[in-house]
PDB file of C-alpha atoms and ligand atoms in Angstrom:
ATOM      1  CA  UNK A   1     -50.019  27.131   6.939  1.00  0.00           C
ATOM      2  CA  UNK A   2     -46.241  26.000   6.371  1.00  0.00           C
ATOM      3  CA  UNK A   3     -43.863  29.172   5.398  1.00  0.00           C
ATOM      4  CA  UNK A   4     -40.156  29.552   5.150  1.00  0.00           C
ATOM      5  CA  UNK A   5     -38.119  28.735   8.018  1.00  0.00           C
ATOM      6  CA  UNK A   6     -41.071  26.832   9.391  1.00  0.00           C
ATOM      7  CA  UNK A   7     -39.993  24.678  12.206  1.00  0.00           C
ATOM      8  CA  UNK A   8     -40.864  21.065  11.100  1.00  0.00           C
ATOM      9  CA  UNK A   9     -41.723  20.233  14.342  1.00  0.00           C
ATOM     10  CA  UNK A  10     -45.093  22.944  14.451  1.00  0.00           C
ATOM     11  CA  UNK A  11     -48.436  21.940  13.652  1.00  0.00           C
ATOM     12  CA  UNK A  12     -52.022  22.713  14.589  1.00  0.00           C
ATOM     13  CA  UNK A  13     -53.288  20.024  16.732  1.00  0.00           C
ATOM     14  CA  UNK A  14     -56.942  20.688  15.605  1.00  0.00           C
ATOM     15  CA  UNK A  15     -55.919  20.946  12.289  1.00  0.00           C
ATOM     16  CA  UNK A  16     -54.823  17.167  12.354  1.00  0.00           C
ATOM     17  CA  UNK A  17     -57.771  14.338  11.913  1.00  0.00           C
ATOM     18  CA  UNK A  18     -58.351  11.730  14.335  1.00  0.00           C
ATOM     19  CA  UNK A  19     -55.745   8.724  13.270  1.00  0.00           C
ATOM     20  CA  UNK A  20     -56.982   6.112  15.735  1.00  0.00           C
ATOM     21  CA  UNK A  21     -56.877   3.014  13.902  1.00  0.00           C
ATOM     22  CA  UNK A  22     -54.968   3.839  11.187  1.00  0.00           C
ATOM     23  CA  UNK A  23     -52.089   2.051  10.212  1.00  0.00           C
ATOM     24  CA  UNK A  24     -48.695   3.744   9.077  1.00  0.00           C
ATOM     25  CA  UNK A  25     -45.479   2.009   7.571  1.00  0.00           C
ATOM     26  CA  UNK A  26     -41.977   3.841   8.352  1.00  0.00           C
ATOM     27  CA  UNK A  27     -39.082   2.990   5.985  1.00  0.00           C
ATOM     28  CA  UNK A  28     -35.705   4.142   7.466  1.00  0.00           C
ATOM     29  CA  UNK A  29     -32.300   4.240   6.314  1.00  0.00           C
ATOM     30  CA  UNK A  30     -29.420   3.140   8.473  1.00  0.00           C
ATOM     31  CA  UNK A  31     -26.959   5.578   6.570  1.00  0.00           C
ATOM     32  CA  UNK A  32     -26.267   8.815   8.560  1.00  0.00           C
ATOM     33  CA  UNK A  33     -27.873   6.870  11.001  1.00  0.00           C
ATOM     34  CA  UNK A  34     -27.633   9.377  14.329  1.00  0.00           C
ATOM     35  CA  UNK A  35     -30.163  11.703  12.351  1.00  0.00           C
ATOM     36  CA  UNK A  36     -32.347   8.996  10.989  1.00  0.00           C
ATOM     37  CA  UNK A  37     -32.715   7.228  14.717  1.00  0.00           C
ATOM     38  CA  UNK A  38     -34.154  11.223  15.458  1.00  0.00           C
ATOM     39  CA  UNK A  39     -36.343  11.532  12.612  1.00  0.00           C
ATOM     40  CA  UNK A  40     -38.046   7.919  13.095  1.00  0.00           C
ATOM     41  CA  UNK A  41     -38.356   8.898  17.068  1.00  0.00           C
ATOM     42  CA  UNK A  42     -39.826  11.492  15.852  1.00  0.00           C
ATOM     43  CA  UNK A  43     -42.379  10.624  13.511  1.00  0.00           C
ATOM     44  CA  UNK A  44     -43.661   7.357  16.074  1.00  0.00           C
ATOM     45  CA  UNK A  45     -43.905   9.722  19.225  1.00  0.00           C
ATOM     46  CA  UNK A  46     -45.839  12.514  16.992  1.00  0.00           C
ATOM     47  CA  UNK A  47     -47.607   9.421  15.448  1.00  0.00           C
ATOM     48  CA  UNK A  48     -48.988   8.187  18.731  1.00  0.00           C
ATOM     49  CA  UNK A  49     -49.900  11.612  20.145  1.00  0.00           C
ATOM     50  CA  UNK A  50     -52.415  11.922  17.603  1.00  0.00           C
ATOM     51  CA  UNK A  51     -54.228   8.393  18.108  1.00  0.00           C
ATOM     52  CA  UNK A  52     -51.918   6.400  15.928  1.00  0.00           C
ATOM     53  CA  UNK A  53     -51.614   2.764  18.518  1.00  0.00           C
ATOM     54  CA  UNK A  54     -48.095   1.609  18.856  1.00  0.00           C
ATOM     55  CA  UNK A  55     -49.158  -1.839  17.518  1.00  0.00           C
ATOM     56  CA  UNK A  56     -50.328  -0.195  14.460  1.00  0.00           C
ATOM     57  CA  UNK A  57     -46.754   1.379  13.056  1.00  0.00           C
ATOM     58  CA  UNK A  58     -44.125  -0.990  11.438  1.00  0.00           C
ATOM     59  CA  UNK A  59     -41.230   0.032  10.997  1.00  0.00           C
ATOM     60  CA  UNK A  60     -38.721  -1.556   8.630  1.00  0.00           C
ATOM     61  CA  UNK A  61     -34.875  -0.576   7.954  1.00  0.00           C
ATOM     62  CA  UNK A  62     -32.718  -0.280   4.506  1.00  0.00           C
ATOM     63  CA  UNK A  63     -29.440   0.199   4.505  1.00  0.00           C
ATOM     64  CA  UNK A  64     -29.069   3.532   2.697  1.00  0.00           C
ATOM     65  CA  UNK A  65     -31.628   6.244   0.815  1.00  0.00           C
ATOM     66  CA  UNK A  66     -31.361   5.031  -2.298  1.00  0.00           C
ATOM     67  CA  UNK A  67     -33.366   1.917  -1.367  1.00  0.00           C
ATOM     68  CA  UNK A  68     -35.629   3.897   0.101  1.00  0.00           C
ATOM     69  CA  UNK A  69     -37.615   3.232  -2.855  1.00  0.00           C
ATOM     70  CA  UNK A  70     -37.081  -0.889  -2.973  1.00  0.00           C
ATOM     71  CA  UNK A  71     -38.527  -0.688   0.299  1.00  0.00           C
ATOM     72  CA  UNK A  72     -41.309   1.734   0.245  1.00  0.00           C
ATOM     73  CA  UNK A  73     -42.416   0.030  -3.017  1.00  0.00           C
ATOM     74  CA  UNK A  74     -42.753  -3.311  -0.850  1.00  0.00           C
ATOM     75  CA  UNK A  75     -44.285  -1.427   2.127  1.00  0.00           C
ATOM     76  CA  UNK A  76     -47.241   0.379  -0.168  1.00  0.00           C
ATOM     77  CA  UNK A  77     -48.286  -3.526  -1.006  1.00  0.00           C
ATOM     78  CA  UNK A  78     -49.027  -3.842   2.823  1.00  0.00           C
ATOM     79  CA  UNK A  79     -52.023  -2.610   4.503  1.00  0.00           C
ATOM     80  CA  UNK A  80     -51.322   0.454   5.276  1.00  0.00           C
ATOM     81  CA  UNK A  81     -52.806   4.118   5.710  1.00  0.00           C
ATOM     82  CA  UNK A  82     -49.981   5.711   4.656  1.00  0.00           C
ATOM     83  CA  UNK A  83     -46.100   4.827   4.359  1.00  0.00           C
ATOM     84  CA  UNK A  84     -43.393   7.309   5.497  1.00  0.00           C
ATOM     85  CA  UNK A  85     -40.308   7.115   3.971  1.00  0.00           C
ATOM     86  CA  UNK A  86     -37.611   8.717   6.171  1.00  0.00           C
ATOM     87  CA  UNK A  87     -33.636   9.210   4.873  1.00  0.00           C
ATOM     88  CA  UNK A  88     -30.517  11.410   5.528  1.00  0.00           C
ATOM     89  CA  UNK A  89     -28.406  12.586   2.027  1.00  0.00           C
ATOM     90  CA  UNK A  90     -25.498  14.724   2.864  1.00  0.00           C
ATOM     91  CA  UNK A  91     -23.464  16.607   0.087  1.00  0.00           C
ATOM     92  CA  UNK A  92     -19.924  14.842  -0.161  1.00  0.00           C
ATOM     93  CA  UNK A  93     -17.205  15.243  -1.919  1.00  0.00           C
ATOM     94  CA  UNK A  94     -18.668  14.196  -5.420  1.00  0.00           C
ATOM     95  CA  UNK A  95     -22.062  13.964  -7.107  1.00  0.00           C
ATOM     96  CA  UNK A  96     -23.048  11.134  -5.624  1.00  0.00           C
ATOM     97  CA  UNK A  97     -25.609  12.498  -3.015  1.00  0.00           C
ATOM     98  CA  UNK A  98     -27.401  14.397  -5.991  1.00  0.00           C
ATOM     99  CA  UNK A  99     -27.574  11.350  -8.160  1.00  0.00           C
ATOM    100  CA  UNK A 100     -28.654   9.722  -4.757  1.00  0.00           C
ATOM    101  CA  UNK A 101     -31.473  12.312  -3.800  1.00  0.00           C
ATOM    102  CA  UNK A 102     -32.849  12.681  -7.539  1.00  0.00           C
ATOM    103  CA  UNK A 103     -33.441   8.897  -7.745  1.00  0.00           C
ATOM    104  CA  UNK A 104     -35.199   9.119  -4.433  1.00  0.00           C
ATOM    105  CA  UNK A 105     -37.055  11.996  -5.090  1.00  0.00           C
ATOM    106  CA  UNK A 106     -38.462  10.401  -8.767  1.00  0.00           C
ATOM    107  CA  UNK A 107     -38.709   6.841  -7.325  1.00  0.00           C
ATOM    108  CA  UNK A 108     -41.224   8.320  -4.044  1.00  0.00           C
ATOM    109  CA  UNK A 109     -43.010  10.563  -5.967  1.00  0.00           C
ATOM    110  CA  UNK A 110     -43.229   7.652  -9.196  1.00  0.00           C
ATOM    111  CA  UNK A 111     -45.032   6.040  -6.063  1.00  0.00           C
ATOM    112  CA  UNK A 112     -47.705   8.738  -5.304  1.00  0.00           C
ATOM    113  CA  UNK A 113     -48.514   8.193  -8.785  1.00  0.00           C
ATOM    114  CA  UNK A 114     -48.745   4.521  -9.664  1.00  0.00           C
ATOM    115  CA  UNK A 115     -50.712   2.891  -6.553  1.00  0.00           C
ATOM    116  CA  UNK A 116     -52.861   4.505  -4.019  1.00  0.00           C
ATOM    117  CA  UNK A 117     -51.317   4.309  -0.524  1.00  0.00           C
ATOM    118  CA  UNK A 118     -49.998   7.579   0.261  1.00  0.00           C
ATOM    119  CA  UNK A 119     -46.193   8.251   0.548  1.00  0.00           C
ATOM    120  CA  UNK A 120     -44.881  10.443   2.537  1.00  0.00           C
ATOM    121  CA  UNK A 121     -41.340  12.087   1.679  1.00  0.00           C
ATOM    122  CA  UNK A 122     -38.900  12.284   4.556  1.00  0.00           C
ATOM    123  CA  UNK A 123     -35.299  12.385   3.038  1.00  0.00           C
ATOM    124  CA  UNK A 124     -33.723  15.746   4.554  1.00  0.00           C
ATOM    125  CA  UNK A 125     -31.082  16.579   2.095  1.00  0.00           C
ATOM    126  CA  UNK A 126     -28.374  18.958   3.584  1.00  0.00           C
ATOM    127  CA  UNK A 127     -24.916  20.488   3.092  1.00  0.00           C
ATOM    128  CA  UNK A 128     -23.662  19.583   6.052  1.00  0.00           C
ATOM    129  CA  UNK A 129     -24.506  17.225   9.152  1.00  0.00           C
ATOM    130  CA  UNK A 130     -25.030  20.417  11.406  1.00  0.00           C
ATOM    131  CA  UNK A 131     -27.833  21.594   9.138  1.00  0.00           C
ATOM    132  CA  UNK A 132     -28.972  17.722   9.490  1.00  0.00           C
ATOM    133  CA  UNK A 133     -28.762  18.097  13.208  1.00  0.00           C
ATOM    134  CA  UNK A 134     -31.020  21.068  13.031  1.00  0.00           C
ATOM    135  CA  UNK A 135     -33.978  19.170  11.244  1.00  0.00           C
ATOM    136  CA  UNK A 136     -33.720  15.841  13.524  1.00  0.00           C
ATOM    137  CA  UNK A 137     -35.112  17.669  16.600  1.00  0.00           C
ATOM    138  CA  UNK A 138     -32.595  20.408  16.461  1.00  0.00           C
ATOM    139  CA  UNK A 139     -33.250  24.280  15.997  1.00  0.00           C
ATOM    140  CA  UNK A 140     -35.586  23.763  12.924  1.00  0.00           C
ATOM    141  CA  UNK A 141     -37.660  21.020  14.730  1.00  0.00           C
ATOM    142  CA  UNK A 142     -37.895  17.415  13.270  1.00  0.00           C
ATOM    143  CA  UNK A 143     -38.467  16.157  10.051  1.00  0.00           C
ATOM    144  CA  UNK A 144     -40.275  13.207  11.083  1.00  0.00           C
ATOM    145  CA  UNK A 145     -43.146  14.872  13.185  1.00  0.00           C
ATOM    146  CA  UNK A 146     -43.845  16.896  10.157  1.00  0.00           C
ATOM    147  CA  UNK A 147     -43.846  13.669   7.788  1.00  0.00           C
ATOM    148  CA  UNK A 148     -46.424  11.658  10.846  1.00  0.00           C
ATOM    149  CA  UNK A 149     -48.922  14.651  10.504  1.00  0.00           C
ATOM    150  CA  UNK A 150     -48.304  14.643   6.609  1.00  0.00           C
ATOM    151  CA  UNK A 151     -48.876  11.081   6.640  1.00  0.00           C
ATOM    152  CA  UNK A 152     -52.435  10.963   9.108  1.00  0.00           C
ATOM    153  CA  UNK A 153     -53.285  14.237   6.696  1.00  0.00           C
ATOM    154  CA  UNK A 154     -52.953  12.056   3.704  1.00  0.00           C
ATOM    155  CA  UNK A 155     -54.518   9.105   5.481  1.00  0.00           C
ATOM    156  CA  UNK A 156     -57.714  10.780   5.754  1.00  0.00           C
ATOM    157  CA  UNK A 157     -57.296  12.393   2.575  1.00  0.00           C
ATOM    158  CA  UNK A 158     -57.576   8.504   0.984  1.00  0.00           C
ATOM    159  CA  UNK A 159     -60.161   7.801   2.990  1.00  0.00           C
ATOM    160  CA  UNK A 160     -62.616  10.575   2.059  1.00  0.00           C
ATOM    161  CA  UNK A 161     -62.028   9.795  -1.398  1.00  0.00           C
ATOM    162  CA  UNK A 162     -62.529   5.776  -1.199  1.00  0.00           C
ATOM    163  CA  UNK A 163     -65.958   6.911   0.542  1.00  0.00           C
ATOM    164  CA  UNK A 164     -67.104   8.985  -2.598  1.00  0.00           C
TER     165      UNK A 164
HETATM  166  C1  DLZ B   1     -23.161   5.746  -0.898  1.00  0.00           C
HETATM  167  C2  DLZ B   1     -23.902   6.728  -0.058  1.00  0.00           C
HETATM  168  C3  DLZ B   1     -23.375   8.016   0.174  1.00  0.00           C
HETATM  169  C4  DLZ B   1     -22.088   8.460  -0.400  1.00  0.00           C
HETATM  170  N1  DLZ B   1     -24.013   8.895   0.936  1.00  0.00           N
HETATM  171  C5  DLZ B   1     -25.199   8.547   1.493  1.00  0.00           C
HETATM  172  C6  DLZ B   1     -25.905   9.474   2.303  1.00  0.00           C
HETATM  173  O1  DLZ B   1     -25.468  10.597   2.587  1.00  0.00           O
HETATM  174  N2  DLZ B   1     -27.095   9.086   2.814  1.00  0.00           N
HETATM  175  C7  DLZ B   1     -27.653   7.852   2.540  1.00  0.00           C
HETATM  176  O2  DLZ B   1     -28.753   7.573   3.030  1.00  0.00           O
HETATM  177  N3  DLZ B   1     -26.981   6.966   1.781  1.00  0.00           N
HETATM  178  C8  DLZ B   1     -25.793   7.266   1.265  1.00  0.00           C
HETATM  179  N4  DLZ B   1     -25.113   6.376   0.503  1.00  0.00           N
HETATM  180  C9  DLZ B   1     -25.663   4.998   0.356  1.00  0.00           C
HETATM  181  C10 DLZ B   1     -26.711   4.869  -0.789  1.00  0.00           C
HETATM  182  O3  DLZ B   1     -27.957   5.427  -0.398  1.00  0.00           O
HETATM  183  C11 DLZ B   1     -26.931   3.373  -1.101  1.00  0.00           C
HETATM  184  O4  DLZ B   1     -27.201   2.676   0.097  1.00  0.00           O
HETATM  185  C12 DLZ B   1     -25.724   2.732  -1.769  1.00  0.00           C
HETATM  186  O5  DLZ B   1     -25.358   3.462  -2.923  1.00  0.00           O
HETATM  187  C13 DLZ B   1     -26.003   1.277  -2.190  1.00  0.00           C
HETATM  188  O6  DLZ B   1     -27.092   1.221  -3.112  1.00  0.00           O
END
């Protein structure tokens, strides 16, 4: 069970279900791209430890988080397991990054609503790029392992409920 200060990174192996064959779609943003490079390493090695084959993950690039949702919203047409969504917001000098994460936030979760592939939210949103650092393999672990177990988790989750 996930608590506060939980590194990202820490899972139960035997807690995760068997993901081979499944197929998982990674939308990445190119903004703050030195974290998002980490977090989409992350989530395709911790992908393929648990089964996932490397033929099965596609990953496709937007240029910043905000169209994270254009491109998730294409990916979840695909046949996919699950589609991981994975983005960098850091606070600036103005608004903007809270205008950017709130339409993010309401656009993936509008997702998880409306259709029934899985989306998995991995936008870190931080003050600074040092508390970015930490959560794209730094001292808080990586935000994209946790979002590959979250998305084999949900995967299996779907398919349980399409057997019923
Ligand atoms: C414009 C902008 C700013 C200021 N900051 C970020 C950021 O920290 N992280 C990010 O992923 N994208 C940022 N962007 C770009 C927007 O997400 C978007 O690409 C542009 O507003 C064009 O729609």
């Amino acid at each position: 069970m996930a608590t506060k200060n939980h590194n990202l990174s820490d899972y139960d192996i035997n807690s995760v279900p068997d993901a081979t064959g499944m197929k998982v779609g990674i939308v990445v943003a190119e903004w703050n791209e030195n974290i998002t490079a980490a977090l989409l390493n992350g989530a395709q090695q911790t992908l393929m430890k648990n089964g996932v084959f490397p033929e099965d993950i596609e990953v496709m690039t937007v240029p910043g988080s905000f169209e994270l949702v254009y491109g998730t919203a294409q990916m979840v047409k695909k046949n996919f397991d699950a589609v991981i969504a994975l983005g960098c917001v850091i606070r600036g000098d103005t608004p903007h990054d809270r205008y950017i994460c709130q339409g993010v936030t309401y656009g993936l979760t509008r997702l998880n609503v409306i259709q029934d592939t899985p989306v998995i939210y991995g936008l870190i949103t931080t003050l600074d790029m040092q508390q970015a650092e930490e959560r794209a393999g730094g001292k808080m672990g990586n935000k994209g392992d946790e979002c590959a177990v979250t998305a084999i988790k949900m995967a299996d989750f779907r398919r349980k409920i399409e057997k019923d």
